[in-house]
Short mmCIF file of C-alpha atoms in Angstrom, two decimals:
data_model
loop_
_atom_site.label_atom_id
_atom_site.label_comp_id
_atom_site.label_asym_id
_atom_site.label_seq_id
_atom_site.Cartn_x
_atom_site.Cartn_y
_atom_site.Cartn_z
CA MET A 389 -69.79 -13.58 7.98
CA THR A 390 -67.36 -10.87 6.33
CA GLU A 391 -68.64 -7.07 6.08
CA GLN A 392 -69.41 -6.41 2.89
CA ALA A 393 -66.63 -4.82 0.94
CA PRO A 394 -68.07 -0.78 -0.27
CA ILE A 395 -68.59 1.03 -3.38
CA ILE A 396 -65.49 2.68 -3.39
CA ILE A 397 -65.47 6.58 -5.32
CA VAL A 398 -62.26 7.94 -5.85
CA GLY A 399 -62.88 11.94 -5.59
CA THR A 400 -64.84 14.24 -4.06
CA GLY A 401 -65.81 17.09 -6.77
CA LEU A 402 -68.94 17.34 -8.47
CA SER A 403 -68.82 13.71 -10.15
CA GLY A 404 -68.05 12.11 -7.12
CA TYR A 405 -70.61 13.37 -4.85
CA SER A 406 -73.37 13.91 -7.39
CA LEU A 407 -72.47 10.19 -7.81
CA ALA A 408 -72.97 9.46 -4.17
CA ARG A 409 -76.70 11.13 -3.70
CA GLU A 410 -77.85 9.35 -6.47
CA ILE A 411 -77.43 5.89 -5.10
CA ARG A 412 -78.62 6.97 -1.83
CA LYS A 413 -81.66 8.02 -3.92
CA GLN A 414 -81.96 4.35 -4.62
CA ASP A 415 -80.35 2.62 -1.43
CA LYS A 416 -80.00 4.24 1.65
CA GLU A 417 -78.10 1.53 3.40
CA THR A 418 -74.95 -0.30 0.91
CA PRO A 419 -71.54 0.76 2.12
CA VAL A 420 -70.10 3.48 0.08
CA LEU A 421 -66.52 4.80 1.40
CA MET A 422 -65.36 7.94 -1.06
CA VAL A 423 -61.68 8.60 -1.22
CA THR A 424 -59.99 12.15 -2.06
CA ALA A 425 -56.57 14.09 -2.24
CA ASP A 426 -58.11 17.05 -1.22
CA ASP A 427 -60.10 18.54 1.56
CA GLY A 428 -63.22 16.92 0.73
CA VAL A 429 -65.36 19.87 0.89
CA SER A 430 -68.58 19.88 -1.65
CA TYR A 431 -68.16 22.64 -3.94
CA SER A 432 -69.71 22.98 -7.50
CA LYS A 433 -66.84 23.51 -9.66
CA PRO A 434 -68.62 25.75 -12.25
CA MET A 435 -68.94 28.37 -9.34
CA LEU A 436 -65.64 28.80 -9.46
CA SER A 437 -65.83 31.35 -11.94
CA THR A 438 -68.63 32.85 -10.49
CA GLY A 439 -66.89 34.47 -7.07
CA PHE A 440 -66.06 37.65 -7.41
CA THR A 441 -69.64 38.45 -9.26
CA LYS A 442 -71.69 36.75 -6.68
CA GLY A 443 -69.56 38.54 -3.85
CA LYS A 444 -68.14 34.91 -2.74
CA ASP A 445 -65.02 33.54 -1.34
CA ALA A 446 -63.93 30.19 -1.34
CA ASP A 447 -65.63 29.55 1.51
CA GLY A 448 -68.69 30.67 0.43
CA LEU A 449 -68.59 28.87 -2.86
CA ALA A 450 -68.57 26.03 -0.22
CA GLN A 451 -71.67 23.89 -0.31
CA GLY A 452 -70.57 21.26 2.48
CA GLY A 453 -67.97 20.35 5.04
CA THR A 454 -66.95 17.19 4.57
CA ASP A 455 -68.98 15.74 8.09
CA ALA A 456 -71.73 17.43 7.00
CA MET A 457 -71.56 15.20 3.70
CA ALA A 458 -70.82 11.80 5.53
CA ASP A 459 -73.78 12.48 7.53
CA GLN A 460 -75.94 14.15 5.24
CA LEU A 461 -74.84 10.74 2.33
CA ASN A 462 -74.43 8.27 5.31
CA VAL A 463 -71.00 7.67 3.70
CA ARG A 464 -67.46 7.44 4.97
CA ILE A 465 -65.05 10.21 3.55
CA ARG A 466 -61.30 10.01 3.85
CA THR A 467 -59.54 12.91 2.78
CA PHE A 468 -56.22 13.70 2.10
CA ALA A 469 -55.20 10.47 1.04
CA THR A 470 -53.39 9.59 -2.17
CA VAL A 471 -53.71 6.85 -4.00
CA THR A 472 -50.95 4.94 -5.49
CA GLY A 473 -52.66 1.86 -7.29
CA ILE A 474 -55.59 -0.06 -8.20
CA ASP A 475 -55.24 -3.77 -7.98
CA SER A 476 -58.09 -4.96 -9.85
CA GLU A 477 -57.51 -8.65 -9.88
CA ALA A 478 -57.84 -8.87 -6.10
CA HIS A 479 -60.34 -6.27 -5.84
CA GLU A 480 -58.05 -3.21 -3.78
CA LEU A 481 -57.09 0.05 -4.02
CA ILE A 482 -53.82 1.12 -3.14
CA LEU A 483 -53.11 3.65 -1.08
CA GLY A 484 -49.51 3.74 -0.24
CA ASP A 485 -49.16 0.98 2.12
CA GLU A 486 -52.36 0.41 2.38
CA ARG A 487 -55.17 -1.72 0.43
CA LEU A 488 -58.69 -0.80 0.81
CA ALA A 489 -61.14 -3.58 -0.30
CA TYR A 490 -63.93 -2.73 -3.06
CA SER A 491 -67.06 -4.32 -4.34
CA LYS A 492 -66.97 -1.70 -7.05
CA LEU A 493 -64.83 1.13 -7.73
CA VAL A 494 -65.73 4.31 -9.54
CA LEU A 495 -62.89 6.72 -10.73
CA ALA A 496 -63.93 10.43 -10.42
CA TRP A 497 -60.57 11.72 -9.80
CA GLY A 498 -61.02 14.57 -12.61
CA ALA A 499 -58.03 16.09 -14.80
CA ASP A 500 -55.03 17.86 -14.00
CA VAL A 501 -54.72 21.20 -15.72
CA ILE A 502 -51.82 21.74 -18.39
CA ARG A 503 -49.51 23.95 -17.12
CA LEU A 504 -47.05 25.37 -19.95
CA GLY A 505 -43.42 25.39 -19.08
CA LEU A 506 -42.48 28.91 -18.93
CA ASP A 507 -38.70 30.53 -18.72
CA GLY A 508 -38.43 33.63 -15.97
CA ASP A 509 -38.35 33.88 -12.27
CA GLY A 510 -41.89 34.46 -11.67
CA GLN A 511 -43.39 31.46 -11.36
CA GLU A 512 -44.55 31.40 -8.37
CA HIS A 513 -47.18 34.36 -9.23
CA VAL A 514 -48.72 31.55 -11.51
CA PHE A 515 -51.95 29.89 -10.53
CA SER A 516 -54.52 27.55 -12.00
CA ILE A 517 -58.22 27.22 -10.88
CA ASN A 518 -58.94 23.48 -11.03
CA ASP A 519 -60.57 22.83 -7.49
CA LEU A 520 -62.02 25.18 -4.50
CA MET A 521 -58.59 24.60 -2.91
CA ASP A 522 -56.53 26.14 -5.53
CA TYR A 523 -59.46 28.90 -5.44
CA ARG A 524 -58.88 29.00 -2.51
CA ALA A 525 -55.21 30.06 -2.30
CA PHE A 526 -55.66 32.30 -5.60
CA ARG A 527 -57.93 34.54 -4.17
CA GLN A 528 -55.34 34.61 -0.97
CA ALA A 529 -52.22 35.23 -3.08
CA LEU A 530 -54.05 38.02 -5.23
CA GLY A 531 -54.91 39.95 -1.54
CA GLU A 532 -54.41 43.51 -2.77
CA GLY A 533 -53.25 43.04 -6.37
CA LYS A 534 -55.41 44.76 -8.83
CA ARG A 535 -54.05 43.63 -12.35
CA VAL A 536 -54.47 39.62 -13.75
CA ALA A 537 -52.92 38.24 -16.89
CA ILE A 538 -54.73 35.15 -17.95
CA MET A 539 -53.03 32.45 -20.25
CA GLY A 540 -56.04 31.17 -22.25
CA ALA A 541 -59.33 32.53 -24.29
CA GLY A 542 -61.32 29.54 -23.89
CA LEU A 543 -64.68 29.39 -21.59
CA ILE A 544 -62.60 29.29 -18.51
CA GLY A 545 -60.22 32.11 -19.21
CA CYS A 546 -63.22 34.24 -20.69
CA GLU A 547 -65.89 33.26 -17.52
CA PHE A 548 -63.02 34.32 -15.21
CA ALA A 549 -61.84 37.37 -17.15
CA ASN A 550 -65.58 38.34 -17.22
CA ASP A 551 -65.26 37.37 -13.56
CA LEU A 552 -62.69 39.27 -12.27
CA ARG A 553 -63.54 42.27 -13.85
CA ASN A 554 -67.05 42.32 -12.26
CA GLY A 555 -64.55 42.06 -9.47
CA GLY A 556 -62.71 45.18 -10.57
CA TYR A 557 -59.64 43.84 -11.63
CA GLU A 558 -57.55 44.78 -14.32
CA VAL A 559 -57.63 42.19 -16.67
CA ASP A 560 -55.50 41.06 -19.64
CA VAL A 561 -56.46 37.93 -21.97
CA ILE A 562 -53.09 36.48 -24.05
CA ALA A 563 -54.08 33.12 -26.28
CA PRO A 564 -52.59 32.09 -29.23
CA SER A 565 -55.76 31.98 -31.26
CA GLU A 566 -57.22 34.48 -33.44
CA GLU A 567 -60.88 33.95 -31.41
CA VAL A 568 -62.19 33.47 -28.15
CA MET A 569 -63.46 30.14 -27.58
CA PRO A 570 -62.19 28.48 -30.60
CA GLY A 571 -63.49 25.08 -31.56
CA LEU A 572 -66.73 25.97 -29.64
CA LEU A 573 -68.32 28.95 -30.68
CA PRO A 574 -68.36 29.88 -34.58
CA GLU A 575 -66.58 33.16 -35.50
CA ALA A 576 -69.66 35.89 -35.41
CA ALA A 577 -70.90 34.40 -31.95
CA ALA A 578 -66.83 34.28 -31.09
CA HIS A 579 -66.72 38.29 -32.07
CA ALA A 580 -69.77 39.39 -29.95
CA VAL A 581 -68.42 38.14 -26.81
CA GLN A 582 -64.94 39.28 -27.17
CA GLN A 583 -66.55 42.52 -28.06
CA GLU A 584 -68.71 42.59 -24.73
CA LEU A 585 -65.46 41.59 -22.60
CA GLU A 586 -63.80 44.37 -24.19
CA ASN A 587 -66.47 46.38 -23.44
CA LEU A 588 -66.50 45.53 -20.08
CA GLY A 589 -62.76 46.43 -19.76
CA VAL A 590 -60.71 43.24 -20.78
CA GLY A 591 -57.84 43.59 -23.10
CA PHE A 592 -57.25 40.83 -25.35
CA HIS A 593 -54.03 40.01 -26.85
CA LEU A 594 -54.86 37.32 -29.35
CA GLY A 595 -52.31 35.17 -31.65
CA THR A 596 -49.57 35.04 -29.71
CA VAL A 597 -48.74 33.23 -26.55
CA VAL A 598 -46.73 34.06 -23.19
CA ASP A 599 -43.06 33.92 -23.96
CA ARG A 600 -41.54 34.70 -20.18
CA ILE A 601 -42.33 35.74 -17.02
CA ASP A 602 -40.57 37.34 -14.69
CA ARG A 603 -40.75 38.95 -11.32
CA ARG A 604 -41.33 42.91 -11.51
CA GLY A 605 -41.31 44.53 -8.14
CA ASP A 606 -44.19 42.28 -5.94
CA GLY A 607 -45.56 41.12 -9.19
CA VAL A 608 -44.55 40.58 -12.58
CA SER A 609 -44.07 41.00 -16.18
CA LEU A 610 -45.05 39.10 -19.02
CA THR A 611 -42.96 38.94 -22.21
CA LEU A 612 -45.35 38.18 -25.08
CA ALA A 613 -44.06 36.58 -28.07
CA ASN A 614 -45.22 39.67 -30.40
CA GLY A 615 -42.72 41.67 -28.47
CA GLU A 616 -45.17 43.20 -26.00
CA THR A 617 -44.91 43.00 -22.29
CA LEU A 618 -47.38 43.32 -19.62
CA ASP A 619 -47.92 43.74 -15.83
CA ALA A 620 -49.78 41.73 -13.35
CA ASP A 621 -50.10 41.08 -9.74
CA LEU A 622 -50.66 37.81 -10.83
CA VAL A 623 -51.41 35.30 -13.70
CA LEU A 624 -53.94 32.90 -14.51
CA SER A 625 -53.40 29.77 -16.52
CA ALA A 626 -56.50 28.54 -18.17
CA VAL A 627 -55.22 26.51 -21.21
CA GLY A 628 -57.09 23.12 -20.92
CA LEU A 629 -57.25 20.04 -18.84
CA ARG A 630 -56.09 16.35 -19.80
CA PRO A 631 -57.78 13.58 -17.98
CA ARG A 632 -56.20 11.89 -15.47
CA THR A 633 -55.48 8.45 -16.74
CA ASP A 634 -51.70 7.90 -15.16
CA LEU A 635 -52.96 5.27 -12.89
CA ALA A 636 -55.17 3.99 -14.43
CA ARG A 637 -53.18 3.43 -17.37
CA ALA A 638 -50.62 1.57 -14.81
CA ALA A 639 -52.87 -1.14 -13.43
CA GLY A 640 -53.72 -2.07 -17.02
CA LEU A 641 -57.10 -0.11 -17.79
CA GLU A 642 -57.85 1.03 -20.88
CA THR A 643 -56.80 4.78 -21.70
CA ALA A 644 -57.26 7.14 -24.69
CA ARG A 645 -57.71 10.75 -24.53
CA GLY A 646 -59.41 9.68 -21.21
CA ILE A 647 -60.23 6.30 -19.05
CA VAL A 648 -61.87 4.74 -21.83
CA VAL A 649 -65.68 3.00 -20.65
CA ASN A 650 -68.69 2.09 -22.61
CA ARG A 651 -72.26 3.19 -22.47
CA ALA A 652 -72.30 1.93 -19.56
CA LEU A 653 -69.13 3.45 -17.47
CA GLU A 654 -67.51 0.28 -17.49
CA THR A 655 -63.47 0.02 -17.65
CA SER A 656 -61.99 -2.42 -19.02
CA ALA A 657 -61.80 -4.10 -15.79
CA PRO A 658 -64.64 -5.59 -13.86
CA ASP A 659 -66.37 -3.80 -11.66
CA VAL A 660 -64.20 -0.67 -11.97
CA TYR A 661 -66.06 1.83 -13.71
CA ALA A 662 -64.82 6.06 -14.51
CA LEU A 663 -67.01 8.89 -14.47
CA GLY A 664 -67.18 12.72 -15.11
CA ASP A 665 -63.68 14.51 -16.32
CA CYS A 666 -61.17 11.75 -16.34
CA ALA A 667 -63.78 9.33 -18.33
CA GLU A 668 -64.03 8.90 -22.16
CA VAL A 669 -67.50 7.56 -22.48
CA ASP A 670 -67.84 6.30 -25.64
CA GLY A 671 -65.21 7.90 -27.27
CA HIS A 672 -66.06 11.07 -26.27
CA VAL A 673 -64.80 13.57 -23.31
CA LEU A 674 -67.67 16.01 -22.49
CA LEU A 675 -66.11 18.25 -19.23
CA TYR A 676 -69.22 19.72 -18.86
CA VAL A 677 -71.81 19.48 -16.46
CA LEU A 678 -75.14 17.93 -17.76
CA PRO A 679 -73.20 14.90 -19.43
CA LEU A 680 -71.76 14.10 -15.58
CA MET A 681 -75.22 14.04 -14.25
CA ALA A 682 -76.63 12.46 -17.09
CA CYS A 683 -73.57 9.53 -16.21
CA SER A 684 -74.13 9.75 -12.57
CA ARG A 685 -77.88 8.60 -12.99
CA ALA A 686 -76.89 6.09 -15.47
CA LEU A 687 -73.88 4.46 -13.48
CA ALA A 688 -75.89 4.63 -9.94
CA LYS A 689 -78.51 2.23 -11.08
CA THR A 690 -75.80 -0.34 -12.77
CA LEU A 691 -73.83 -0.34 -9.05
CA LEU A 692 -76.77 -1.33 -7.33
CA GLY A 693 -77.31 -3.88 -10.05
CA GLU A 694 -79.45 -2.75 -12.77
CA ARG A 695 -76.95 -2.24 -15.52
CA THR A 696 -77.74 1.32 -17.49
CA GLU A 697 -76.48 2.64 -20.47
CA VAL A 698 -76.07 6.50 -20.07
CA SER A 699 -78.38 8.34 -22.76
CA TYR A 700 -78.02 11.78 -23.35
CA GLY A 701 -80.19 14.51 -24.41
CA THR A 702 -79.42 17.53 -26.05
CA MET A 703 -77.36 19.38 -23.81
CA PRO A 704 -76.28 23.05 -24.85
CA VAL A 705 -73.28 24.34 -22.60
CA MET A 706 -74.01 27.39 -20.58
CA ILE A 707 -71.11 29.92 -20.94
CA LYS A 708 -70.92 32.14 -17.30
CA THR A 709 -70.28 35.43 -19.21
CA PRO A 710 -72.78 37.60 -17.78
CA CYS A 711 -71.97 40.72 -20.14
CA CYS A 712 -72.68 38.53 -23.27
CA PRO A 713 -74.83 35.76 -22.00
CA THR A 714 -73.93 32.85 -23.96
CA ALA A 715 -75.26 29.06 -24.95
CA VAL A 716 -73.82 26.80 -27.51
CA CYS A 717 -74.78 23.32 -28.60
CA PRO A 718 -71.77 22.34 -30.71
CA PRO A 719 -72.63 20.50 -34.21
CA PRO A 720 -70.91 17.18 -33.87
CA SER A 721 -67.45 17.11 -35.02
CA GLU A 722 -67.83 14.70 -38.12
CA ALA A 723 -71.54 17.25 -39.35
CA LYS A 724 -71.08 18.73 -42.78
CA GLY A 725 -73.44 22.00 -43.14
CA ASN A 726 -72.67 25.18 -42.81
CA TRP A 727 -73.52 28.37 -40.08
CA GLU A 728 -76.44 30.80 -40.76
CA VAL A 729 -75.97 33.55 -38.85
CA GLU A 730 -78.52 36.08 -38.03
CA GLN A 731 -77.17 38.90 -35.96
CA ASP A 732 -77.89 42.29 -33.92
CA GLY A 733 -74.92 43.94 -33.09
CA THR A 734 -73.80 41.32 -30.13
CA SER A 735 -76.85 39.65 -30.18
CA VAL A 736 -75.81 36.23 -32.74
CA LYS A 737 -78.10 33.51 -33.55
CA ALA A 738 -76.12 31.09 -35.87
CA LEU A 739 -77.82 27.63 -36.54
CA PHE A 740 -75.26 24.65 -38.00
CA LYS A 741 -77.63 23.45 -40.82
CA SER A 742 -76.81 20.10 -43.13
CA ALA A 743 -77.42 20.62 -46.72
CA GLY A 744 -81.61 18.96 -45.90
CA GLY A 745 -82.07 22.22 -43.95
CA ASP A 746 -81.99 20.04 -40.46
CA VAL A 747 -80.42 21.83 -37.22
CA LEU A 748 -77.46 20.14 -35.99
CA GLY A 749 -76.02 22.86 -33.44
CA PHE A 750 -76.83 26.38 -32.38
CA ALA A 751 -74.89 28.91 -31.06
CA VAL A 752 -76.79 31.98 -29.57
CA THR A 753 -75.53 35.42 -27.28
CA GLY A 754 -77.35 38.17 -25.67
CA SER A 755 -80.79 38.76 -26.42
CA TYR A 756 -80.93 35.31 -28.64
CA ALA A 757 -79.54 33.03 -25.36
CA MET A 758 -83.00 33.04 -24.26
CA GLU A 759 -83.68 31.03 -27.31
CA LYS A 760 -81.62 28.03 -25.78
CA GLN A 761 -84.34 25.87 -24.44
CA ALA A 762 -86.21 26.04 -27.54
CA LEU A 763 -83.38 25.33 -30.51
CA SER A 764 -82.42 22.71 -27.87
CA LYS A 765 -85.38 20.57 -28.96
CA GLU A 766 -84.74 21.10 -32.79
CA VAL A 767 -81.04 19.22 -32.41
CA PRO A 768 -80.26 15.50 -32.36
CA PRO A 769 -79.01 14.46 -29.03
CA ILE A 770 -75.24 14.26 -28.44
CA HIS A 771 -74.27 10.94 -30.33
CA GLY A 772 -77.38 8.51 -30.29
#
């Protein structure tokens, strides 16, 4: 008898480990091999923007070492392994000169940070945080530094701004948008979050971009397009993520913004699936935890023989800005309607209502944030 080819999961982030846990809830023995380009340490990516607030460094945010995870989940884990190709016809994953046979293959390798090509000789002071190893490098480089410039005022930029201020650092945020978290928060909620971050001491430079970053002493000087200059010890780039699609496209899989999958997480190749930040599920790239967990539960059943399409409930996004607790459930992009806003200082309750008065989305900040669960029951589930 030949040994059964394993289910191979590429990636040991929140997606990969969540899927492995869901598989083991239903089946203790089917062989599972996890392949990762990093050290395989288990951590929760959303927690990376809470380290200073919680008083935890990279080791403190780690949830389990590779050996512990392999034992806990009864899986094999290959660390620091670079996938170079997929041969879907042969059912093989290619790692350089090595080929690994799979019964089912799951691509859970996440997204890459978008890197800006900026002028100047200070690029070694620019960091992005996309995983625990990045976070460790950032904390080590920060050392005795006290000033951080953040490029990007989206969810990640705002969360890190709050966290770094809680850690006692001076923080400036630079972004081309006129508001924080554009496309995610309505104007009133965005202004509330910005106001509370400013009250905390965060400096905002909106409606402009960084043109160049030059070395200055032990740190850098940033020149902005509006003529301003800022000094910083380190620069944190938080300008967005791009799903990793190159290897999938090279293997002949259909890709768009992400690796294209249906509600069963099936790619265009047989027995190949995609999950998490790299996946475009039924036309949507959802870079949040709740959709990921729903997908993990459905995919585990499919991999074990019970084809299951993911069904999303209403999934509000919790924004980790403790100075201004915020939750948002954005209305569908095609929805027609208007925002109705109730406001008390920086406490905002914004409801997106259709012409018929149905609530299709919401954003709540400050004291209204506690209403997120009740409001979630009023909003229809994500696309179906």
